[in-house]
Structures are given as structure tokens and as C-alpha cells.
């Protein structure tokens, strides 16, 4: 099939997906920083944080997980797009990213059973009454009516994101959040039309994609982040996800962002220094071969040589970085200008970023002490 993405082997050559022009093939992966204002809109510091990374030369920025309903919050300073009143503030964020030279995407999510009950003020919800292994809070099962309302919440949030000017709409169906909870038998033991076999478990995720496509038509470019494997006994394997990915594309998704993991998996979705660089790339390659669709490779890609190799060997179509851009927002420019030795290199110790975020604290970085401050740019 023609996947709409034409490679010439260069990390910094422009390309396009579904008519959306990208200045290069480097993507800033969605990374929660916990800096939003209390109403879920981006703070001044958060806008500046994204602006610096756009100016640093990354081609596409996918703004972090943004809740589609307030009962889907996981962190106290989560971004949210559950109300029309939030649109103007997000428009400022999009404008800052565009001025910096990058395409603006946003990841839409609902935490489901991973929502923090102290933050949402209620019992978390899920497909089935099975607690998240990391939180051990018993969720309540969703009713059929509530599931239909959730699908509409995703569609409405996508429309708000589109009205705010986002170029790319990214649906979070990985890492054990609500849509992933429906997909995997680890969290979904329903016996109605939203559970049971693979067709039932995929019903809600497919309804969300189709609903966005119906609402926005070809104006929407839709990416889906998936876990290539759950990495937990009894969970989805790459063979399962390869089939699922084909159905996501068939429902209207344009791009697959191939990550890894489920709560409790080893490695996690953010592999530590104990795991090799690019450890999820082979899984992205398998999804690409199974679907013929454009894919994003992510997971501890920390060197120019590895990023170029992934593209040169056509193992993926785009390369996403997360923690390396926390460490050095100017990494892409330094790579492009042959100054890789000047890059402030991510150590993958996960101390300032992942560990703090899961304590509901603002992101920090072990090697970038100015992260999140307006003075962050290196002099």
C-alpha cells in the first residue's frame, strides 16, 4: 500500500503523512511534565517549555497526555481538553510550537483505573473491577451508557484540539490507560459487546477513531500510540498487536506510534539504563511489516547514528525522542549541525523524570537542572 510517507533516508529531510507536511522525521514523544494550571490549561512555563523544544529543531511535537474528561486525571497538573473554555489557551501553545518551526500534535487520554482517586474525588472507572497493579485501588466497572459517553468525550476533545489548531491528533491506547484497558484481557473481562473476544475488546477504541473521522473528516490526521506487547504474563503479544494495529488503520488511523508495556512490565515504557538503546525498535518494525502503515519508533533512542540507522533500514518512518529532549532541548539542531559531542546526554536513570512524575511532582532532569524554567535555553 502507499503509506503516504516518502523516505529518502535522511533524518532531517521533510516528509508528509496523510497530507500533513513534517519538516523532518524527528518527533518529540508525549511526555508528562505536570506543569499545567489548575483548570487543565497549559501554564506560561509549559508553553515556554514546548517552545524551546520546537526552536531546538524537532520536526513534530506531541503534547503530553491530555485528559478528555476530568475523571480521567492521573496527576494534579495534568493538561485537559474537556471544556470549550480551554481552547484559547491551547491555541497559544499551538502558536508557540508553530513559531518554533514544529508541527503540533496532542495526545488525548483517559487514565481509567490509573486515575488518582484523591485528584478526581471519586472511585476510578475501568472496563472491569480489576485494580491496577501499581495503585491497587479497586475501580468500578463502566456501564454501557458510560462507555458510549466516553467515546463521545474523546471525539469532543479531538474537535477542541482541532479548533485550537493542532495538526495531529494522537490517541493514547498504550501503557495501561483506559483505551488500552479495553484492548487487553489483563484489564477487560467484560461479557457484553465491549468485552470477550478481540472484536469486543476493540469496539470502544475503534468507535473513538471512527467517531473522530466522522466528526472531522479528512481534516483530522490521527495517530494511535499502542503497546506492541503488554510485557506481562497473560497479556498481548506482538502477534496480537499486529492484528489489532491493522484494525486501527482500517478504522481510520493514519499513523502508529509503537511503544511497549503495561503497568508492571519489565522494561517499562521508559527503559532504564539496564536495557539497550533502541530496545523497542524491532517491535515497531514488526508492526510496520504487518500493517504496511507508517510507524513511529520510540524507546531509548539516544544517538544520531541509531536514529539514522532506523530510518535507513526502513524499520520505522519516524523516530521519537522523549527523555533526551528533557535533557537537551537543542539536541536536534546539534545533531543536524554535526555537534553531537555537545549534546547534554540523557543517562536514562529515570530519577528526575519518571520517578518524580509518578510521585505527582513536576518533572525534573538529572542532567538538566534548569528544566521547566524560562532560563532553560543553554547560553
mmCIF file of C-alpha atoms in Angstrom:
data_model
loop_
_atom_site.group_PDB
_atom_site.id
_atom_site.type_symbol
_atom_site.label_atom_id
_atom_site.label_comp_id
_atom_site.label_asym_id
_atom_site.label_seq_id
_atom_site.Cartn_x
_atom_site.Cartn_y
_atom_site.Cartn_z
ATOM 1 C CA UNK A 1 0.000 0.000 0.000
ATOM 2 C CA UNK A 2 1.008 3.634 -0.393
ATOM 3 C CA UNK A 3 1.502 4.792 3.184
ATOM 4 C CA UNK A 4 1.717 8.448 2.174
ATOM 5 C CA UNK A 5 5.195 8.826 3.606
ATOM 6 C CA UNK A 6 8.198 9.033 1.266
ATOM 7 C CA UNK A 7 11.648 8.363 2.686
ATOM 8 C CA UNK A 8 14.935 9.440 1.188
ATOM 9 C CA UNK A 9 16.998 8.123 4.091
ATOM 10 C CA UNK A 10 17.636 11.467 5.770
ATOM 11 C CA UNK A 11 16.603 12.152 9.344
ATOM 12 C CA UNK A 12 16.325 15.859 8.600
ATOM 13 C CA UNK A 13 14.571 15.717 5.233
ATOM 14 C CA UNK A 14 10.934 16.858 5.097
ATOM 15 C CA UNK A 15 8.177 14.305 4.656
ATOM 16 C CA UNK A 16 4.414 14.036 4.976
ATOM 17 C CA UNK A 17 1.725 11.809 6.431
ATOM 18 C CA UNK A 18 -1.828 11.901 5.112
ATOM 19 C CA UNK A 19 -1.123 15.301 3.569
ATOM 20 C CA UNK A 20 0.429 16.740 6.744
ATOM 21 C CA UNK A 21 3.873 18.115 5.942
ATOM 22 C CA UNK A 22 6.583 17.462 8.527
ATOM 23 C CA UNK A 23 9.859 19.434 8.457
ATOM 24 C CA UNK A 24 11.855 16.345 9.448
ATOM 25 C CA UNK A 25 11.435 12.835 10.837
ATOM 26 C CA UNK A 26 12.235 13.587 14.465
ATOM 27 C CA UNK A 27 9.297 13.562 16.863
ATOM 28 C CA UNK A 28 9.113 14.714 20.453
ATOM 29 C CA UNK A 29 7.212 11.890 22.130
ATOM 30 C CA UNK A 30 4.386 12.822 24.524
ATOM 31 C CA UNK A 31 5.951 13.269 27.961
ATOM 32 C CA UNK A 32 4.002 14.361 31.033
ATOM 33 C CA UNK A 33 5.732 17.239 32.808
ATOM 34 C CA UNK A 34 2.996 18.111 35.358
ATOM 35 C CA UNK A 35 3.105 21.879 34.785
ATOM 36 C CA UNK A 36 -0.495 22.677 33.804
ATOM 37 C CA UNK A 37 -2.606 25.312 35.506
ATOM 38 C CA UNK A 38 -5.390 24.068 37.843
ATOM 39 C CA UNK A 39 -8.016 24.277 35.079
ATOM 40 C CA UNK A 40 -6.022 21.899 32.875
ATOM 41 C CA UNK A 41 -4.710 24.564 30.510
ATOM 42 C CA UNK A 42 -1.011 24.996 29.725
ATOM 43 C CA UNK A 43 0.845 27.336 32.064
ATOM 44 C CA UNK A 44 3.195 30.053 30.835
ATOM 45 C CA UNK A 45 6.191 27.910 31.794
ATOM 46 C CA UNK A 46 4.712 24.928 29.991
ATOM 47 C CA UNK A 47 4.215 26.910 26.804
ATOM 48 C CA UNK A 48 7.805 28.110 27.043
ATOM 49 C CA UNK A 49 8.989 24.543 27.660
ATOM 50 C CA UNK A 50 7.416 23.391 24.397
ATOM 51 C CA UNK A 51 8.532 26.499 22.509
ATOM 52 C CA UNK A 52 12.170 25.828 23.378
ATOM 53 C CA UNK A 53 11.938 22.294 22.040
ATOM 54 C CA UNK A 54 10.294 23.465 18.835
ATOM 55 C CA UNK A 55 13.061 26.021 18.361
ATOM 56 C CA UNK A 56 15.587 23.267 19.078
ATOM 57 C CA UNK A 57 14.796 21.671 15.739
ATOM 58 C CA UNK A 58 12.482 18.726 16.375
ATOM 59 C CA UNK A 59 10.044 18.369 13.475
ATOM 60 C CA UNK A 60 6.920 17.338 15.365
ATOM 61 C CA UNK A 61 5.959 17.887 18.982
ATOM 62 C CA UNK A 62 3.272 15.696 20.504
ATOM 63 C CA UNK A 63 1.989 17.500 23.563
ATOM 64 C CA UNK A 64 1.706 15.273 26.607
ATOM 65 C CA UNK A 65 -1.251 13.172 27.747
ATOM 66 C CA UNK A 66 -4.284 15.468 27.948
ATOM 67 C CA UNK A 67 -7.425 14.226 29.670
ATOM 68 C CA UNK A 68 -10.696 14.170 27.764
ATOM 69 C CA UNK A 69 -12.734 14.165 30.997
ATOM 70 C CA UNK A 70 -11.803 15.381 34.460
ATOM 71 C CA UNK A 71 -12.456 11.924 35.942
ATOM 72 C CA UNK A 72 -9.583 10.675 33.788
ATOM 73 C CA UNK A 73 -6.894 12.745 35.504
ATOM 74 C CA UNK A 74 -3.828 10.959 36.793
ATOM 75 C CA UNK A 75 -1.784 13.927 38.011
ATOM 76 C CA UNK A 76 -2.688 17.150 39.789
ATOM 77 C CA UNK A 77 -1.195 19.280 36.995
ATOM 78 C CA UNK A 78 -2.456 17.245 34.028
ATOM 79 C CA UNK A 79 -3.401 19.036 30.848
ATOM 80 C CA UNK A 80 -7.072 18.706 29.939
ATOM 81 C CA UNK A 81 -9.360 19.491 26.992
ATOM 82 C CA UNK A 82 -12.758 18.640 28.408
ATOM 83 C CA UNK A 83 -14.254 22.143 28.086
ATOM 84 C CA UNK A 84 -14.551 24.654 25.254
ATOM 85 C CA UNK A 85 -13.235 27.376 27.558
ATOM 86 C CA UNK A 86 -9.801 25.717 27.449
ATOM 87 C CA UNK A 87 -9.408 26.127 23.684
ATOM 88 C CA UNK A 88 -7.942 29.679 23.633
ATOM 89 C CA UNK A 89 -5.134 28.763 25.997
ATOM 90 C CA UNK A 90 -4.245 25.685 23.963
ATOM 91 C CA UNK A 91 -4.278 27.875 20.865
ATOM 92 C CA UNK A 92 -1.446 29.883 22.436
ATOM 93 C CA UNK A 93 0.507 26.659 22.925
ATOM 94 C CA UNK A 94 -0.013 25.643 19.302
ATOM 95 C CA UNK A 95 1.075 29.072 18.095
ATOM 96 C CA UNK A 96 4.266 28.854 20.167
ATOM 97 C CA UNK A 97 5.092 25.434 18.712
ATOM 98 C CA UNK A 98 4.406 26.631 15.174
ATOM 99 C CA UNK A 99 6.523 29.752 15.631
ATOM 100 C CA UNK A 100 9.345 27.497 16.751
ATOM 101 C CA UNK A 101 9.113 25.641 13.447
ATOM 102 C CA UNK A 102 7.463 22.377 14.510
ATOM 103 C CA UNK A 103 4.215 20.594 13.740
ATOM 104 C CA UNK A 104 1.887 20.429 16.762
ATOM 105 C CA UNK A 105 0.269 17.202 17.896
ATOM 106 C CA UNK A 106 -1.576 16.392 21.111
ATOM 107 C CA UNK A 107 -2.123 13.110 22.922
ATOM 108 C CA UNK A 108 -5.670 12.562 24.186
ATOM 109 C CA UNK A 109 -6.220 10.121 27.036
ATOM 110 C CA UNK A 110 -8.304 8.971 29.957
ATOM 111 C CA UNK A 111 -6.466 7.236 32.786
ATOM 112 C CA UNK A 112 -9.318 4.866 33.627
ATOM 113 C CA UNK A 113 -8.341 2.724 36.605
ATOM 114 C CA UNK A 114 -4.985 4.553 36.734
ATOM 115 C CA UNK A 115 -6.743 7.814 37.649
ATOM 116 C CA UNK A 116 -5.802 9.173 41.053
ATOM 117 C CA UNK A 117 -8.889 8.995 43.328
ATOM 118 C CA UNK A 118 -7.552 11.818 45.509
ATOM 119 C CA UNK A 119 -7.392 14.075 42.453
ATOM 120 C CA UNK A 120 -10.661 13.115 40.768
ATOM 121 C CA UNK A 121 -12.518 12.885 44.088
ATOM 122 C CA UNK A 122 -14.155 9.617 43.174
ATOM 123 C CA UNK A 123 -13.576 5.935 42.531
ATOM 124 C CA UNK A 124 -11.682 5.325 39.272
ATOM 125 C CA UNK A 125 -13.539 3.615 36.444
ATOM 126 C CA UNK A 126 -12.462 0.740 34.210
ATOM 127 C CA UNK A 127 -13.815 -1.932 31.874
ATOM 128 C CA UNK A 128 -13.837 -4.449 34.745
ATOM 129 C CA UNK A 129 -13.378 -4.331 38.533
ATOM 130 C CA UNK A 130 -9.690 -5.243 38.406
ATOM 131 C CA UNK A 131 -7.247 -2.922 40.189
ATOM 132 C CA UNK A 132 -4.143 -1.529 38.530
ATOM 133 C CA UNK A 133 -1.149 -3.479 39.899
ATOM 134 C CA UNK A 134 0.691 -0.221 40.592
ATOM 135 C CA UNK A 135 -2.098 1.502 42.529
ATOM 136 C CA UNK A 136 -4.241 -1.320 43.959
ATOM 137 C CA UNK A 137 -7.393 0.780 44.038
ATOM 138 C CA UNK A 138 -10.488 -1.170 43.047
ATOM 139 C CA UNK A 139 -12.174 0.566 40.075
ATOM 140 C CA UNK A 140 -15.854 0.411 39.337
ATOM 141 C CA UNK A 141 -16.938 -1.155 36.029
ATOM 142 C CA UNK A 142 -18.351 1.182 33.413
ATOM 143 C CA UNK A 143 -21.951 0.828 32.290
ATOM 144 C CA UNK A 144 -22.815 0.604 28.597
ATOM 145 C CA UNK A 145 -24.198 4.142 28.704
ATOM 146 C CA UNK A 146 -20.983 5.428 30.295
ATOM 147 C CA UNK A 147 -18.859 3.749 27.630
ATOM 148 C CA UNK A 148 -20.859 5.472 24.907
ATOM 149 C CA UNK A 149 -20.402 8.786 26.733
ATOM 150 C CA UNK A 150 -16.648 8.179 26.941
ATOM 151 C CA UNK A 151 -16.418 7.636 23.203
ATOM 152 C CA UNK A 152 -18.167 10.971 22.703
ATOM 153 C CA UNK A 153 -15.772 12.619 25.182
ATOM 154 C CA UNK A 154 -12.790 11.559 23.080
ATOM 155 C CA UNK A 155 -14.464 12.846 19.915
ATOM 156 C CA UNK A 156 -15.356 16.174 21.538
ATOM 157 C CA UNK A 157 -11.820 16.616 22.899
ATOM 158 C CA UNK A 158 -10.438 15.875 19.437
ATOM 159 C CA UNK A 159 -12.678 18.579 17.971
ATOM 160 C CA UNK A 160 -11.466 21.059 20.596
ATOM 161 C CA UNK A 161 -7.871 20.173 19.774
ATOM 162 C CA UNK A 162 -8.596 20.714 16.093
ATOM 163 C CA UNK A 163 -10.198 24.091 16.834
ATOM 164 C CA UNK A 164 -7.120 25.034 18.872
ATOM 165 C CA UNK A 165 -5.027 24.437 15.763
ATOM 166 C CA UNK A 166 -3.355 21.108 16.470
ATOM 167 C CA UNK A 167 -2.157 19.421 13.292
ATOM 168 C CA UNK A 168 -2.048 15.864 14.627
ATOM 169 C CA UNK A 169 -4.489 14.112 16.964
ATOM 170 C CA UNK A 170 -2.888 11.301 18.942
ATOM 171 C CA UNK A 171 -4.936 8.723 20.825
ATOM 172 C CA UNK A 172 -3.298 7.041 23.818
ATOM 173 C CA UNK A 173 -4.073 3.324 23.585
ATOM 174 C CA UNK A 174 -0.951 2.144 25.415
ATOM 175 C CA UNK A 175 0.682 1.847 28.850
ATOM 176 C CA UNK A 176 -2.395 0.609 30.672
ATOM 177 C CA UNK A 177 -4.587 3.701 30.292
ATOM 178 C CA UNK A 178 -8.311 3.437 29.620
ATOM 179 C CA UNK A 179 -8.363 2.572 25.913
ATOM 180 C CA UNK A 180 -5.556 0.060 26.449
ATOM 181 C CA UNK A 181 -7.522 -1.335 29.405
ATOM 182 C CA UNK A 182 -10.331 -2.152 26.996
ATOM 183 C CA UNK A 183 -7.986 -3.760 24.468
ATOM 184 C CA UNK A 184 -6.075 -6.111 26.776
ATOM 185 C CA UNK A 185 -7.564 -9.176 28.501
ATOM 186 C CA UNK A 186 -5.462 -8.238 31.535
ATOM 187 C CA UNK A 187 -7.961 -5.492 32.362
ATOM 188 C CA UNK A 188 -11.074 -6.321 30.341
ATOM 189 C CA UNK A 189 -13.139 -9.308 31.430
ATOM 190 C CA UNK A 190 -16.498 -7.936 30.338
ATOM 191 C CA UNK A 191 -19.072 -10.316 28.899
ATOM 192 C CA UNK A 192 -21.042 -7.748 26.889
ATOM 193 C CA UNK A 193 -20.309 -6.255 23.470
ATOM 194 C CA UNK A 194 -17.326 -4.289 24.835
ATOM 195 C CA UNK A 195 -15.505 -7.362 26.089
ATOM 196 C CA UNK A 196 -14.940 -11.033 25.456
ATOM 197 C CA UNK A 197 -13.068 -11.703 22.236
ATOM 198 C CA UNK A 198 -10.725 -9.337 20.416
ATOM 199 C CA UNK A 199 -13.568 -7.842 18.409
ATOM 200 C CA UNK A 200 -15.435 -6.882 21.563
ATOM 201 C CA UNK A 201 -12.383 -5.553 23.361
ATOM 202 C CA UNK A 202 -11.539 -3.360 20.362
ATOM 203 C CA UNK A 203 -15.035 -1.953 19.986
ATOM 204 C CA UNK A 204 -14.534 1.227 22.039
ATOM 205 C CA UNK A 205 -11.100 2.139 20.582
ATOM 206 C CA UNK A 206 -12.445 1.666 17.055
ATOM 207 C CA UNK A 207 -15.565 3.697 17.848
ATOM 208 C CA UNK A 208 -13.336 6.535 19.039
ATOM 209 C CA UNK A 209 -11.304 6.557 15.815
ATOM 210 C CA UNK A 210 -14.397 6.303 13.622
ATOM 211 C CA UNK A 211 -16.156 8.988 15.654
ATOM 212 C CA UNK A 212 -13.301 11.442 15.190
ATOM 213 C CA UNK A 213 -13.111 10.639 11.499
ATOM 214 C CA UNK A 214 -16.865 11.166 11.125
ATOM 215 C CA UNK A 215 -16.753 14.463 13.043
ATOM 216 C CA UNK A 216 -13.664 15.955 11.369
ATOM 217 C CA UNK A 217 -13.335 14.009 8.128
ATOM 218 C CA UNK A 218 -10.081 14.252 6.216
ATOM 219 C CA UNK A 219 -9.163 17.390 8.178
ATOM 220 C CA UNK A 220 -8.010 15.132 11.018
ATOM 221 C CA UNK A 221 -4.668 13.354 10.895
ATOM 222 C CA UNK A 222 -4.920 10.622 13.509
ATOM 223 C CA UNK A 223 -2.080 8.843 15.262
ATOM 224 C CA UNK A 224 -2.525 5.989 17.718
ATOM 225 C CA UNK A 225 0.017 5.082 20.385
ATOM 226 C CA UNK A 226 -0.036 1.346 21.078
ATOM 227 C CA UNK A 227 1.883 -1.008 23.325
ATOM 228 C CA UNK A 228 3.464 -3.507 20.952
ATOM 229 C CA UNK A 229 3.397 -6.023 23.799
ATOM 230 C CA UNK A 230 1.955 -5.837 27.298
ATOM 231 C CA UNK A 231 5.093 -7.446 28.701
ATOM 232 C CA UNK A 232 3.071 -9.145 31.453
ATOM 233 C CA UNK A 233 2.011 -12.794 31.647
ATOM 234 C CA UNK A 234 -1.396 -13.275 30.071
ATOM 235 C CA UNK A 235 -1.167 -10.009 28.157
ATOM 236 C CA UNK A 236 -0.984 -9.138 24.486
ATOM 237 C CA UNK A 237 1.947 -10.354 22.390
ATOM 238 C CA UNK A 238 3.313 -8.854 19.187
ATOM 239 C CA UNK A 239 1.224 -11.315 17.139
ATOM 240 C CA UNK A 240 -1.939 -9.990 18.780
ATOM 241 C CA UNK A 241 -0.945 -6.363 18.432
ATOM 242 C CA UNK A 242 -0.048 -6.818 14.765
ATOM 243 C CA UNK A 243 -3.649 -7.871 14.089
ATOM 244 C CA UNK A 244 -5.022 -5.099 16.269
ATOM 245 C CA UNK A 245 -2.870 -2.495 14.524
ATOM 246 C CA UNK A 246 -4.319 -3.482 11.154
ATOM 247 C CA UNK A 247 -7.820 -2.899 12.512
ATOM 248 C CA UNK A 248 -6.855 0.508 13.913
ATOM 249 C CA UNK A 249 -5.587 1.554 10.497
ATOM 250 C CA UNK A 250 -8.713 0.129 8.890
ATOM 251 C CA UNK A 251 -10.874 2.256 11.190
ATOM 252 C CA UNK A 252 -9.173 5.452 10.036
ATOM 253 C CA UNK A 253 -5.863 5.894 11.874
ATOM 254 C CA UNK A 254 -3.061 7.365 9.748
ATOM 255 C CA UNK A 255 -0.007 6.640 11.900
ATOM 256 C CA UNK A 256 1.011 4.090 14.546
ATOM 257 C CA UNK A 257 3.236 5.196 17.416
ATOM 258 C CA UNK A 258 4.698 1.892 18.621
ATOM 259 C CA UNK A 259 5.667 1.808 22.288
ATOM 260 C CA UNK A 260 5.708 -1.012 24.837
ATOM 261 C CA UNK A 261 4.389 -2.114 28.160
ATOM 262 C CA UNK A 262 1.668 -2.301 30.745
ATOM 263 C CA UNK A 263 1.852 -1.419 34.457
ATOM 264 C CA UNK A 264 4.345 -3.817 35.999
ATOM 265 C CA UNK A 265 6.087 -4.745 32.743
ATOM 266 C CA UNK A 266 9.864 -5.089 32.558
ATOM 267 C CA UNK A 267 11.096 -2.975 30.934
ATOM 268 C CA UNK A 268 8.598 -0.213 31.451
ATOM 269 C CA UNK A 269 7.612 2.143 28.642
ATOM 270 C CA UNK A 270 10.670 4.211 29.649
ATOM 271 C CA UNK A 271 13.519 1.662 29.613
ATOM 272 C CA UNK A 272 16.233 2.373 32.147
ATOM 273 C CA UNK A 273 19.997 2.246 31.692
ATOM 274 C CA UNK A 274 19.796 -1.532 32.222
ATOM 275 C CA UNK A 275 18.300 -2.016 28.751
ATOM 276 C CA UNK A 276 19.929 -1.487 25.353
ATOM 277 C CA UNK A 277 19.317 1.611 23.288
ATOM 278 C CA UNK A 278 16.535 1.183 20.751
ATOM 279 C CA UNK A 279 15.156 -1.883 22.526
ATOM 280 C CA UNK A 280 11.619 -1.370 21.140
ATOM 281 C CA UNK A 281 12.677 -0.743 17.525
ATOM 282 C CA UNK A 282 12.333 -4.422 16.463
ATOM 283 C CA UNK A 283 8.719 -4.350 17.633
ATOM 284 C CA UNK A 284 7.963 -1.198 15.647
ATOM 285 C CA UNK A 285 9.489 -2.889 12.618
ATOM 286 C CA UNK A 286 7.179 -5.890 13.034
ATOM 287 C CA UNK A 287 4.114 -3.653 13.274
ATOM 288 C CA UNK A 288 5.226 -1.795 10.145
ATOM 289 C CA UNK A 289 5.633 -5.046 8.217
ATOM 290 C CA UNK A 290 2.284 -6.377 9.425
ATOM 291 C CA UNK A 291 0.286 -3.261 8.539
ATOM 292 C CA UNK A 292 2.148 -1.529 5.717
ATOM 293 C CA UNK A 293 1.331 1.683 7.588
ATOM 294 C CA UNK A 294 3.755 4.409 8.676
ATOM 295 C CA UNK A 295 5.070 3.872 12.191
ATOM 296 C CA UNK A 296 6.978 5.809 14.824
ATOM 297 C CA UNK A 297 9.803 4.058 16.660
ATOM 298 C CA UNK A 298 10.440 5.111 20.250
ATOM 299 C CA UNK A 299 12.284 3.860 23.308
ATOM 300 C CA UNK A 300 15.752 4.935 24.405
ATOM 301 C CA UNK A 301 16.897 6.265 21.040
ATOM 302 C CA UNK A 302 19.736 8.494 22.197
ATOM 303 C CA UNK A 303 22.211 8.765 19.322
ATOM 304 C CA UNK A 304 22.178 10.228 15.838
ATOM 305 C CA UNK A 305 23.689 7.028 14.454
ATOM 306 C CA UNK A 306 20.855 4.889 15.823
ATOM 307 C CA UNK A 307 18.135 7.284 14.655
ATOM 308 C CA UNK A 308 19.580 7.361 11.142
ATOM 309 C CA UNK A 309 20.018 3.591 11.100
ATOM 310 C CA UNK A 310 16.360 3.013 11.966
ATOM 311 C CA UNK A 311 15.304 5.148 9.003
ATOM 312 C CA UNK A 312 17.976 3.926 6.606
ATOM 313 C CA UNK A 313 16.968 0.306 7.206
ATOM 314 C CA UNK A 314 13.276 1.294 6.921
ATOM 315 C CA UNK A 315 12.475 -0.221 10.294
ATOM 316 C CA UNK A 316 10.264 2.795 11.012
ATOM 317 C CA UNK A 317 9.240 6.001 9.278
ATOM 318 C CA UNK A 318 9.676 8.471 12.113
ATOM 319 C CA UNK A 319 11.857 8.429 15.223
ATOM 320 C CA UNK A 320 10.574 9.735 18.561
ATOM 321 C CA UNK A 321 12.614 11.019 21.479
ATOM 322 C CA UNK A 322 11.347 11.764 24.968
ATOM 323 C CA UNK A 323 13.886 11.902 27.775
ATOM 324 C CA UNK A 324 16.753 13.052 25.504
ATOM 325 C CA UNK A 325 14.765 16.228 24.805
ATOM 326 C CA UNK A 326 14.220 16.801 28.506
ATOM 327 C CA UNK A 327 17.984 16.662 28.906
ATOM 328 C CA UNK A 328 18.768 18.906 25.932
ATOM 329 C CA UNK A 329 16.070 20.820 24.026
ATOM 330 C CA UNK A 330 18.617 21.760 21.340
ATOM 331 C CA UNK A 331 19.603 18.154 20.609
ATOM 332 C CA UNK A 332 18.099 18.074 17.077
ATOM 333 C CA UNK A 333 19.948 21.216 15.998
ATOM 334 C CA UNK A 334 23.213 19.907 17.424
ATOM 335 C CA UNK A 335 22.762 16.620 15.587
ATOM 336 C CA UNK A 336 21.982 18.411 12.360
ATOM 337 C CA UNK A 337 24.997 20.715 12.664
ATOM 338 C CA UNK A 338 27.429 17.899 13.437
ATOM 339 C CA UNK A 339 27.812 18.902 17.089
ATOM 340 C CA UNK A 340 26.727 15.658 18.716
ATOM 341 C CA UNK A 341 29.595 15.858 21.198
ATOM 342 C CA UNK A 342 27.943 18.992 22.641
ATOM 343 C CA UNK A 343 24.662 17.219 23.404
ATOM 344 C CA UNK A 344 23.770 17.020 27.080
ATOM 345 C CA UNK A 345 23.155 13.286 27.045
ATOM 346 C CA UNK A 346 20.260 11.588 28.820
ATOM 347 C CA UNK A 347 21.514 8.984 31.303
ATOM 348 C CA UNK A 348 18.210 7.042 31.412
ATOM 349 C CA UNK A 349 18.361 6.884 35.208
ATOM 350 C CA UNK A 350 14.680 7.965 35.352
ATOM 351 C CA UNK A 351 15.288 9.781 38.654
ATOM 352 C CA UNK A 352 14.263 13.320 37.768
ATOM 353 C CA UNK A 353 11.627 12.441 35.192
ATOM 354 C CA UNK A 354 9.731 9.170 35.568
ATOM 355 C CA UNK A 355 10.144 8.705 39.314
ATOM 356 C CA UNK A 356 9.064 12.270 40.107
ATOM 357 C CA UNK A 357 6.089 12.212 37.770
ATOM 358 C CA UNK A 358 4.767 9.033 39.384
ATOM 359 C CA UNK A 359 5.016 10.806 42.737
ATOM 360 C CA UNK A 360 2.758 13.520 41.252
ATOM 361 C CA UNK A 361 5.637 16.006 41.197
ATOM 362 C CA UNK A 362 6.759 18.324 38.429
ATOM 363 C CA UNK A 363 9.288 16.844 36.029
ATOM 364 C CA UNK A 364 12.995 17.369 36.579
ATOM 365 C CA UNK A 365 16.118 16.031 34.870
ATOM 366 C CA UNK A 366 19.305 14.651 36.414
ATOM 367 C CA UNK A 367 21.468 16.373 33.803
ATOM 368 C CA UNK A 368 19.376 19.491 33.054
ATOM 369 C CA UNK A 369 18.854 21.415 36.306
ATOM 370 C CA UNK A 370 17.017 24.260 34.537
ATOM 371 C CA UNK A 371 14.287 22.079 33.021
ATOM 372 C CA UNK A 372 10.946 23.873 33.063
ATOM 373 C CA UNK A 373 12.367 27.317 33.722
ATOM 374 C CA UNK A 374 12.339 30.188 31.241
ATOM 375 C CA UNK A 375 16.138 30.328 31.507
ATOM 376 C CA UNK A 376 16.413 26.736 30.324
ATOM 377 C CA UNK A 377 17.986 27.599 26.988
ATOM 378 C CA UNK A 378 21.728 26.986 27.037
ATOM 379 C CA UNK A 379 23.898 30.073 26.627
#
